[in-house]
């Protein structure tokens, strides 16, 4: 393979960014759109009028609410990711073959997506295992993908090429989602008897797309810049770095208080984004409207509006400050949860999706940039600081998904689970009040 391209080479940078085009289809097709709709249709029993008669799924001899089961599996996968991330980041920059690690998790995730083709109630364990491994493969491959950025790009190139990767990922994932949607809706035109087979084929296409387009990236990426003998100390280096950052935070009151606030409200934000489609499937009266089309339109709407939300939030933070803007976003999220508890029609869901898109893009981009402002100036271990941030975010998702699943199981309705997230936003809002406004590298 060609590994002779110099650092900063346009071809090398484009090849790196193209992995976003390859892997982002997982986020949209599997995590957000087609698979949640498929899972809902498979695990819900409805009458001729579309009224839900039963939402119980039996797994390992235990009866679960269908949303509770998938939320527990998602939480378990993110828990595994939060354990793996420090291990992987600890070796990513110190071994000479990190491309092998990146490939392994890429292929694990992609092949697991293909395995979802055989997802069925009769072999539920296999389907859930594929879902579990696909999530791990996606997030673990990103550890190595992100670690390549300083290897292949000079500091002045990194922001631009990172943004290009994000743009390619958005375009590629939307393109494949539209192909899958056309295949599902026009199944008779393509020679399919019903929507079932083309829906399952969407999972196969996702895996093939991910593996196929990643080959361009792998052809040009170097194997790894450093070569160091693999040892036990190297394996646990990531955990040592996290412990070191935690100790440093004791002397940085602003950073510590901000991270705690982020940890709490991020639980709710990330969980809501993961379960939004399941809510739309189970709680709305779609009537004559095709639920598949409606839900995918909602997801595309969120994707589009999120870009605008990030821009508007950036303007707001420049004028009013980061912390006040984050407070305002938390208040809007509280209002969204209250309103979501009452919605019953597709049009109400579309309106909610538009507002969610605005505040989702805003709160995610602003949360990360605010964290970066609280990192001490001149710190040489910024990668370790962000590793700590990422692990905190993943553990928050674990707690959020388990909370969602438990409330849905106990109450029998995911509406109460969504309402429950108001508590996280209120606590997050109160914690943001405690973040010092004046700091040598201020975020307000």
mmCIF file of C-alpha atoms in Angstrom, residues 10 17-18 42 50 60 63 72 88 110 113 115 179-180 191 207 228 261 272 329 331 378-379 393 403 417:
data_model
loop_
_atom_site.group_PDB
_atom_site.id
_atom_site.type_symbol
_atom_site.label_atom_id
_atom_site.label_comp_id
_atom_site.label_asym_id
_atom_site.label_seq_id
_atom_site.Cartn_x
_atom_site.Cartn_y
_atom_site.Cartn_z
ATOM 1 C CA UNK A 10 -3.783 17.190 -0.318
ATOM 2 C CA UNK A 17 -11.575 12.897 5.402
ATOM 3 C CA UNK A 18 -13.220 10.366 3.091
ATOM 4 C CA UNK A 42 -40.866 -6.193 14.287
ATOM 5 C CA UNK A 50 -52.640 0.677 13.865
ATOM 6 C CA UNK A 60 -33.336 -14.748 27.743
ATOM 7 C CA UNK A 63 -40.271 -10.122 29.261
ATOM 8 C CA UNK A 72 -30.460 -1.623 27.708
ATOM 9 C CA UNK A 88 -7.444 2.125 22.604
ATOM 10 C CA UNK A 110 -19.675 -3.108 8.961
ATOM 11 C CA UNK A 113 -24.496 -4.152 10.074
ATOM 12 C CA UNK A 115 -25.638 -9.336 10.042
ATOM 13 C CA UNK A 179 -31.413 5.276 -1.756
ATOM 14 C CA UNK A 180 -32.706 3.017 1.013
ATOM 15 C CA UNK A 191 -39.530 -6.327 -7.743
ATOM 16 C CA UNK A 207 -22.053 -2.505 5.671
ATOM 17 C CA UNK A 228 6.937 0.962 20.368
ATOM 18 C CA UNK A 261 -22.933 20.275 34.467
ATOM 19 C CA UNK A 272 -33.272 11.762 23.467
ATOM 20 C CA UNK A 329 -30.505 25.916 25.482
ATOM 21 C CA UNK A 331 -34.422 25.826 29.157
ATOM 22 C CA UNK A 378 -0.393 26.020 27.060
ATOM 23 C CA UNK A 379 -1.529 22.541 28.127
ATOM 24 C CA UNK A 393 -20.127 11.757 27.486
ATOM 25 C CA UNK A 403 -32.826 5.486 33.072
ATOM 26 C CA UNK A 417 -39.395 8.483 30.248
#
